[in-house]
Coordinates of C-alpha atoms in Angstrom, one line a residue:
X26 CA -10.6 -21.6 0.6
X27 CA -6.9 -22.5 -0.6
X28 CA -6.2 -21.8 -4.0
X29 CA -6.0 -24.6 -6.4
X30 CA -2.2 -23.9 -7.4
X31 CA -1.6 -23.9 -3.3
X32 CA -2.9 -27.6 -3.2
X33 CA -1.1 -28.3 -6.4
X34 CA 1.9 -27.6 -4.9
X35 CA 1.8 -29.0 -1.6
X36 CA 0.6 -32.3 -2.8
X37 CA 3.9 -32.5 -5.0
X38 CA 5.5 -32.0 -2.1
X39 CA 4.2 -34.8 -0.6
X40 CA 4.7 -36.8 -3.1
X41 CA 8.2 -35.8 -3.6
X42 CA 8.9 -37.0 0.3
X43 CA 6.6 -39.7 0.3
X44 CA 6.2 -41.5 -3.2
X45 CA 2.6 -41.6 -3.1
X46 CA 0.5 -40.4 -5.3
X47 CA -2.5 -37.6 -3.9
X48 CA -5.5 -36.3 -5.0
X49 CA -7.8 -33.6 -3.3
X50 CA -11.2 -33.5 -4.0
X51 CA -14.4 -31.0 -2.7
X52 CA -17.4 -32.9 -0.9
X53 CA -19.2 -33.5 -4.2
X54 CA -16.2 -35.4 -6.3
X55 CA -14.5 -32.4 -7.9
X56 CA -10.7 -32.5 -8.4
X57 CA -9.2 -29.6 -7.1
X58 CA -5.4 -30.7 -7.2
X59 CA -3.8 -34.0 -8.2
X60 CA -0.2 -35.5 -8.8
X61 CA -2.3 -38.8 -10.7
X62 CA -1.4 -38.8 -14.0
X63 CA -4.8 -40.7 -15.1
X64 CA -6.9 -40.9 -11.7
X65 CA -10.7 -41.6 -12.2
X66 CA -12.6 -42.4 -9.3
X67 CA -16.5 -43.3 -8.8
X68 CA -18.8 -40.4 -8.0
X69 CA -20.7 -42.4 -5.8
X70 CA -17.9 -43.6 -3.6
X71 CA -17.0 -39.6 -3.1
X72 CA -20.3 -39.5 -1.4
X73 CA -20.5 -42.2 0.0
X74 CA -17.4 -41.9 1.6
X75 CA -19.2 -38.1 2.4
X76 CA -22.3 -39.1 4.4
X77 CA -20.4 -42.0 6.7
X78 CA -19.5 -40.8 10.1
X79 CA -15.9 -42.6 9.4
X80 CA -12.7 -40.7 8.7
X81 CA -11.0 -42.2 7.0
X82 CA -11.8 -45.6 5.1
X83 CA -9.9 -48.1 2.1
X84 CA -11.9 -48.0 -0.6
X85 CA -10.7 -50.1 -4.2
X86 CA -7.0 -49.3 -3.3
X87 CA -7.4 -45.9 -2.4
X88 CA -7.2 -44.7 0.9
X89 CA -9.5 -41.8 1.7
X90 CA -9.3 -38.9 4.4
X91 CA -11.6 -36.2 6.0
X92 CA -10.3 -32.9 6.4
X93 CA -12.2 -30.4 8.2
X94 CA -12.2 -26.9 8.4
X95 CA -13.6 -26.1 12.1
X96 CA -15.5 -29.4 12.2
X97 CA -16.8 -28.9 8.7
X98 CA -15.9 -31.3 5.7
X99 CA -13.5 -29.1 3.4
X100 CA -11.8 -31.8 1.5
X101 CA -11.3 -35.2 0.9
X102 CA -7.8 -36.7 0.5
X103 CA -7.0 -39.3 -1.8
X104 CA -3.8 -41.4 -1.3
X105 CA -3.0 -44.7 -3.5
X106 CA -2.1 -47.6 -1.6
X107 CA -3.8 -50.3 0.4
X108 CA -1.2 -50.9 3.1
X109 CA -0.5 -49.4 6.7
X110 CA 2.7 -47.3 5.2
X111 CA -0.3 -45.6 3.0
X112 CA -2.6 -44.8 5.8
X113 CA 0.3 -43.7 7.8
X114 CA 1.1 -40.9 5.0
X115 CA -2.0 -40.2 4.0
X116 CA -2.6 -39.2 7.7
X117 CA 0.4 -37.2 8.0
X118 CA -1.0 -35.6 4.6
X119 CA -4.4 -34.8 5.5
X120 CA -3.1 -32.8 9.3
X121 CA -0.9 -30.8 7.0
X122 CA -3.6 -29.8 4.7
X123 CA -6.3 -29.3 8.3
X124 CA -2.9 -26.9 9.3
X125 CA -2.8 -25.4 5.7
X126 CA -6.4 -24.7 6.3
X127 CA -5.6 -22.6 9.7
X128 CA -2.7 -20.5 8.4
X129 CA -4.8 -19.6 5.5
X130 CA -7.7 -18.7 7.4
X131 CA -5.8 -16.7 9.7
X132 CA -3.8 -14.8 7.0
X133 CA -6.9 -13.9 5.4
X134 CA -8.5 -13.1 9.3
X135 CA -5.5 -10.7 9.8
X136 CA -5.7 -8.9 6.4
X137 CA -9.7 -8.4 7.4
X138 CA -8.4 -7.4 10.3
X139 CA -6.1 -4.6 8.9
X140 CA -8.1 -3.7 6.6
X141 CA -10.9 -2.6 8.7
X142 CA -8.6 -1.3 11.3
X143 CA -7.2 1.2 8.2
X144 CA -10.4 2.5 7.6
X145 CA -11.7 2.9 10.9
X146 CA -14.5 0.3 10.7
X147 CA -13.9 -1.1 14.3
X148 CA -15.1 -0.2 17.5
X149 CA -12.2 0.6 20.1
X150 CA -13.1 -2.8 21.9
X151 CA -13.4 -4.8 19.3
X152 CA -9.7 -3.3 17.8
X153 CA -8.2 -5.2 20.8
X154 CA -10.2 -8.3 21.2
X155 CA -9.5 -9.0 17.8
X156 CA -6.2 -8.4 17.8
X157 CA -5.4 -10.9 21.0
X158 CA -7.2 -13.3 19.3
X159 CA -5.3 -13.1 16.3
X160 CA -1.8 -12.7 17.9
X161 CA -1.0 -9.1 17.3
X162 CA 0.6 -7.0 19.8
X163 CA -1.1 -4.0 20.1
X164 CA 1.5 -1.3 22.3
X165 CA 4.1 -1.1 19.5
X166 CA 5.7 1.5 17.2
X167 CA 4.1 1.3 14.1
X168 CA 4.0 3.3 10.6
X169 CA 1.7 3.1 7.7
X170 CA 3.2 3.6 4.5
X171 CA 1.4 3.7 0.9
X172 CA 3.0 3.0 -2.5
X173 CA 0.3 4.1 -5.8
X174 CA 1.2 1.7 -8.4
X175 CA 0.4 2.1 -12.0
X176 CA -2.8 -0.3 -12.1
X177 CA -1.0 -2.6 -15.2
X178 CA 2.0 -3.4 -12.7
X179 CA -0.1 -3.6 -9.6
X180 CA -0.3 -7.3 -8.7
X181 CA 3.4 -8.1 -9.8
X182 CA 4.7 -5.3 -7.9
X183 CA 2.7 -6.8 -4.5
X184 CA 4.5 -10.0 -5.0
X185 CA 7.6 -8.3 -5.2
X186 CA 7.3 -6.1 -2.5
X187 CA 5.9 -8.6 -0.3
X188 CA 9.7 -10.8 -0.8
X189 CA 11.7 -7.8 0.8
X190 CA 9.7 -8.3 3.9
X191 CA 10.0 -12.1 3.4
X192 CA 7.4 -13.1 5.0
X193 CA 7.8 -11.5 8.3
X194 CA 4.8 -11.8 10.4
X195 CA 5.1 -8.8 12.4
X196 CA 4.6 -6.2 9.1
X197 CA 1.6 -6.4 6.9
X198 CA 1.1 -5.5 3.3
X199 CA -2.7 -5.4 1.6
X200 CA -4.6 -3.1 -0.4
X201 CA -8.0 -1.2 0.2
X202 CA -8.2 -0.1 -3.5
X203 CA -6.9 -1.5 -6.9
X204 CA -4.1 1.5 -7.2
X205 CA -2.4 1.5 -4.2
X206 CA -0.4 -1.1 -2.0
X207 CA -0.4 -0.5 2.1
X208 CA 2.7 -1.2 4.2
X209 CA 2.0 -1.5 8.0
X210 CA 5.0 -1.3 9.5
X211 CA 6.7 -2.5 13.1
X212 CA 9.6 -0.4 13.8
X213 CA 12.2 -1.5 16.4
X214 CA 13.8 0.6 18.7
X215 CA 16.0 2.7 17.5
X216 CA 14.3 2.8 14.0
X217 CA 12.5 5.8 13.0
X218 CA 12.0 8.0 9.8
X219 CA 15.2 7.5 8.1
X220 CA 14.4 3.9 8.2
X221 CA 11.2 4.3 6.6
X222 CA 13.1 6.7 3.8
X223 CA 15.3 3.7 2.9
X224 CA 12.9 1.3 2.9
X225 CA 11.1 2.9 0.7
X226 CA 13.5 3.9 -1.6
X227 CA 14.7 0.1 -1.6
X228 CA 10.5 -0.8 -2.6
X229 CA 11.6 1.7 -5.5
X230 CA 14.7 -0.1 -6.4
X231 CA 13.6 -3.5 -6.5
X232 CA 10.5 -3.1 -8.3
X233 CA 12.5 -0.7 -10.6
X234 CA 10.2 1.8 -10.7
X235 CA 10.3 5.4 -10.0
X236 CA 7.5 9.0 -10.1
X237 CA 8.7 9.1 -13.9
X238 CA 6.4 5.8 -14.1
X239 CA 3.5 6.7 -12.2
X240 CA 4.9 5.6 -8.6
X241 CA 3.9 7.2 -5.6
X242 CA 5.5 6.6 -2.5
X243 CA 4.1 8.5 1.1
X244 CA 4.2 7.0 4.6
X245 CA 2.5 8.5 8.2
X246 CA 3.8 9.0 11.6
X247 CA 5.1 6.6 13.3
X248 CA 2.2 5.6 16.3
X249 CA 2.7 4.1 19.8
X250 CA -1.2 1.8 19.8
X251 CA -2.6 -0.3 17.0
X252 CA -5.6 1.8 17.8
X253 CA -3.6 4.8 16.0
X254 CA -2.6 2.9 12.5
X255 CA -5.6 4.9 11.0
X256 CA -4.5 8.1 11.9
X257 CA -0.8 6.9 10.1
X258 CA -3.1 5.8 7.1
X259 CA -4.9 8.7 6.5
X260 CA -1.5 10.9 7.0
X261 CA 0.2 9.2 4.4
X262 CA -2.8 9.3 2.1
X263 CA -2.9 13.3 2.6
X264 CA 1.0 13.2 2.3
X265 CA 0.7 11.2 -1.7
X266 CA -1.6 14.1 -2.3
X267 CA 0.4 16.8 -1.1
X268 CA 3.6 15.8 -2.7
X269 CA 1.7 15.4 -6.5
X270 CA 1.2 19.0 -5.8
X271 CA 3.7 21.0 -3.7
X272 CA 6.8 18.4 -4.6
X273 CA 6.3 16.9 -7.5
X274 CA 10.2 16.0 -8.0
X275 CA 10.5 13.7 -5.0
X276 CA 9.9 10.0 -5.2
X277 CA 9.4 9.9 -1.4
X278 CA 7.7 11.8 0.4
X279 CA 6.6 11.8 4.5
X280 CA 3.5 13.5 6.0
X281 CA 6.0 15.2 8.5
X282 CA 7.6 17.1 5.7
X283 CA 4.7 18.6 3.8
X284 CA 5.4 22.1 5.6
X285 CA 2.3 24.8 4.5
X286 CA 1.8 22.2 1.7
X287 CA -0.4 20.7 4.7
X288 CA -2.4 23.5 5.4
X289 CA -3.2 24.8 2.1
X290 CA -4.6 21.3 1.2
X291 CA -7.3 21.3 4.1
X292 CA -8.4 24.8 2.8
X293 CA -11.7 25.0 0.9
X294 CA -12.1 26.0 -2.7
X295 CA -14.4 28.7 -2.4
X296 CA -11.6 30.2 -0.3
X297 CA -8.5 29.7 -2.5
X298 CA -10.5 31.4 -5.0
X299 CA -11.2 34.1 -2.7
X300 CA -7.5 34.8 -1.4
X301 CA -6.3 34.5 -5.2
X302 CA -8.9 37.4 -6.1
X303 CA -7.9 39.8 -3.2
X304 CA -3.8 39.0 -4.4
X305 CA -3.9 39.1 -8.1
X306 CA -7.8 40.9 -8.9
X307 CA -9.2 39.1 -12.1
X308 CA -6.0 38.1 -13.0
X309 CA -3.8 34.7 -12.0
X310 CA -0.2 33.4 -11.8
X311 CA -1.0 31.4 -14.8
X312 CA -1.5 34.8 -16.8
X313 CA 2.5 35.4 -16.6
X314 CA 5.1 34.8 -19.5
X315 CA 7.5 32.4 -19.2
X316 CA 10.2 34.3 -18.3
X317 CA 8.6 36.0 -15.9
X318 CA 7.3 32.8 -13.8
X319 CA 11.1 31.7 -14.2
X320 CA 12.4 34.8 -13.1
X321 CA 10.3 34.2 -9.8
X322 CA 11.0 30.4 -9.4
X323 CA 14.6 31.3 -9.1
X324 CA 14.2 34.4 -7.4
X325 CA 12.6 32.1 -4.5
X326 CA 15.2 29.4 -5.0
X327 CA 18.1 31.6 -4.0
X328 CA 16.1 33.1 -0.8
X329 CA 15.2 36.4 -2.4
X330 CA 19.3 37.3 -3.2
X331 CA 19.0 39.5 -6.5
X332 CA 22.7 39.0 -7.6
X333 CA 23.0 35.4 -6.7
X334 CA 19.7 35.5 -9.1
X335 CA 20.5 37.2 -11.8
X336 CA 23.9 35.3 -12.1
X337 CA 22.5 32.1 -12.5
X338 CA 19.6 33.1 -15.1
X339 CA 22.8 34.5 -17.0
X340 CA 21.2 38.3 -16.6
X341 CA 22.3 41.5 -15.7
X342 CA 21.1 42.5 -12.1
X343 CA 19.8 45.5 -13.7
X344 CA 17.7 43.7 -16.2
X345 CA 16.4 41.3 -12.9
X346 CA 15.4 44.6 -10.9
X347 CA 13.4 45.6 -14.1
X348 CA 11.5 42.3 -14.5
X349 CA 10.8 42.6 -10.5
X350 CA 9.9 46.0 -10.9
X351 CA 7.4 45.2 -13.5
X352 CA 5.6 42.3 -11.6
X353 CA 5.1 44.9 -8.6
X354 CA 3.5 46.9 -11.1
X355 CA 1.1 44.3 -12.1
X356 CA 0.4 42.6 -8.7
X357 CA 0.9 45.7 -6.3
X358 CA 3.6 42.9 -4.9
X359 CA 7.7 43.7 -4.3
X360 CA 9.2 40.3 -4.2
X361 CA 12.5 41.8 -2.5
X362 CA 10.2 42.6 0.6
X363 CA 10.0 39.7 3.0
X364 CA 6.4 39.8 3.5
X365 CA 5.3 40.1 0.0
X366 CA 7.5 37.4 -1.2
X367 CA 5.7 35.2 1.1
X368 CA 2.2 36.2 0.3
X369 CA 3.1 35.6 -3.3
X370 CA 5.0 32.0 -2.5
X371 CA 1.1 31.2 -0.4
X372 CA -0.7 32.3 -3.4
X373 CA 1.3 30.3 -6.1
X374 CA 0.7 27.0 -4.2
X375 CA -2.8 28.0 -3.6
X376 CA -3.2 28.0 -7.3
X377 CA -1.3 24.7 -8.0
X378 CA -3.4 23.5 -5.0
X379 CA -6.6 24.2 -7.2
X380 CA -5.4 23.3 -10.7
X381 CA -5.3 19.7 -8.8
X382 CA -8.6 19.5 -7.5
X383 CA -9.7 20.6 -11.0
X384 CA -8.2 17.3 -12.4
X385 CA -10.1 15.1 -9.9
X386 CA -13.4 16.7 -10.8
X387 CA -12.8 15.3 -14.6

């Protein structure tokens, strides 16, 4: 059903072009919108008016209309006047509320529609004979993007991302949960990745919001068949996961550029905690000092390059081969050897990967 404030406002409207006054009713009597300022009308001509096969008929001055919704009674139409001018408008008025009626009832069809497509509720067959019906193409480039909202800003933040896109039929913005909005996306030709970069970073700018407030912003793959959008979906859900963890200072962050981050994710708890055993024994990267998880952090940064290291933590390189030297005698790992930097780099993420799923379980 249209919302009240909807019927408020297209009945102004009419009455702004038409001078005549309106009033919409439900089939027993209730006023759901009205530009009278002291409109009282008899119950029992609402239902009267109701149960007679007429469409339309003058009743005490006022003119009265039907409006169906797929040949049942939705509304009734009130318009003031007795004479044909009247009945011309209020017929005019009452097909733009029956078209009101359709483009409602096909927005809400379509965001059903997307909705179960994103979660894979559809049967292939039905994924295509709905979407003819409903006027969407199904063979074009599309890209599902997700934005986590803190839940206070939430429905503001849907109003305001939905006037970048204007209104443009082709995209389609809903939500399957109360934290997050869903972007689906129709790419043009030519557009691709870096499109979806700045068009998320301009979501970010106009709702003035960035990670430092709780935003998340991920998006998929692009896909080729509306038959695919889950697949985007569930890619940029594991992406807003993967970048809490592995990239926690980026505002934006795509499924394609998760790197190991990817992997590590999909591995099971029982054998993260395994690998971290066989690397650090009964100990755990969470055991170091300060200065010694520093020391590592930019030893990685600059790609293993001692001097390049030691210079930017304001060191001596001797006193950065001692702290190296020291960790290898703790782990059994030299960072300066290729392969043991990397097993060390695995193992770190491994343990930020299971400090997160430890927050989800409380």
């Amino acid at each position: 059903m249209i919302s009240s404030q909807v019927l408020q406002n297209t009945l102004e409207g009419l009455k702004e072009i038409s001078r005549t006054q309106f009033c919409v009713m439900d089939t027993d009597g209730k006023t759901l919108a009205s530009t009278f300022t002291d409109f009282e009308i008899q119950p029992g001509d609402v239902q009267a008016f109701v149960d007679s096969p007429a469409e339309s008929q003058l009743v005490r001055g006022y003119q009265y209309f039907k409006v169906n919704d797929d040949y049942q009674l939705e509304y009734i139409l009130v318009a003031h006047g007795e004479d044909e001018d009247t009945y011309m408008i209020g017929k005019l008025a009452a097909f733009q509320l029956q078209s009101l009626i359709v483009a409602y009832k096909e927005r809400f069809d379509k965001d059903s529609f997307i909705k179960n497509l994103l979660l894979d509720n559809l049967l292939l067959v039905d994924i295509y004979n709905r979407a003819k019906k409903l006027h969407i193409e199904a063979d074009v480039r599309r890209v599902v993007m997700l934005i986590e909202l803190p839940q206070e800003r939430e429905h503001s933040s849907v109003e305001s991302i939905k006037s970048i896109f204007g209104g443009k039929s082709k995209d389609f913005i809903t939500a399957v949960d109360e934290k997050s909005v869903i972007i689906v996306k129709e790419l043009e030709e030519g557009e691709g990745y870096e499109t979806m970069d700045k068009l998320a970073q301009t979501i970010l700018d106009t709702l003035g919001l960035s990670r430092e407030d709780g935003v998340h912003v991920a998006y998929g793959t692009i896909v080729k068949e509306l038959k695919e959008v889950s697949r985007s979906y569930k890619e940029a859900r594991m992406a807003l996961d993967v970048g809490k963890i592995f990239f926690p200072e980026k505002d934006i962050i795509a499924y394609s550029s998760l790197g190991i981050g990817r992997l590590i994710y999909q591995l099971p708890i029982p054998l993260c905690k395994m690998f971290i055993k066989e690397i650090f024994g009964g100990k755990s990267p969470d055991d170091f000092d300060e200065e010694t998880l520093t020391t590592i952090d930019k030893f990685f940064e600059n790609s293993l390059n001692v001097s390049e290291t030691s210079r930017q933590l304001y060191i001596h390189r001797n006193t950065l081969v001692y702290r190296l030297d020291k960790l290898q005698k703790s782990t059994g790992l030299d960072l300066r050897v290729f392969e043991d930097a990397i097993t060390f780099k695995i193992a770190l993420m491994v343990v930020r990967y299971m400090k997160y799923m430890e927050t989800l379980e409380y």
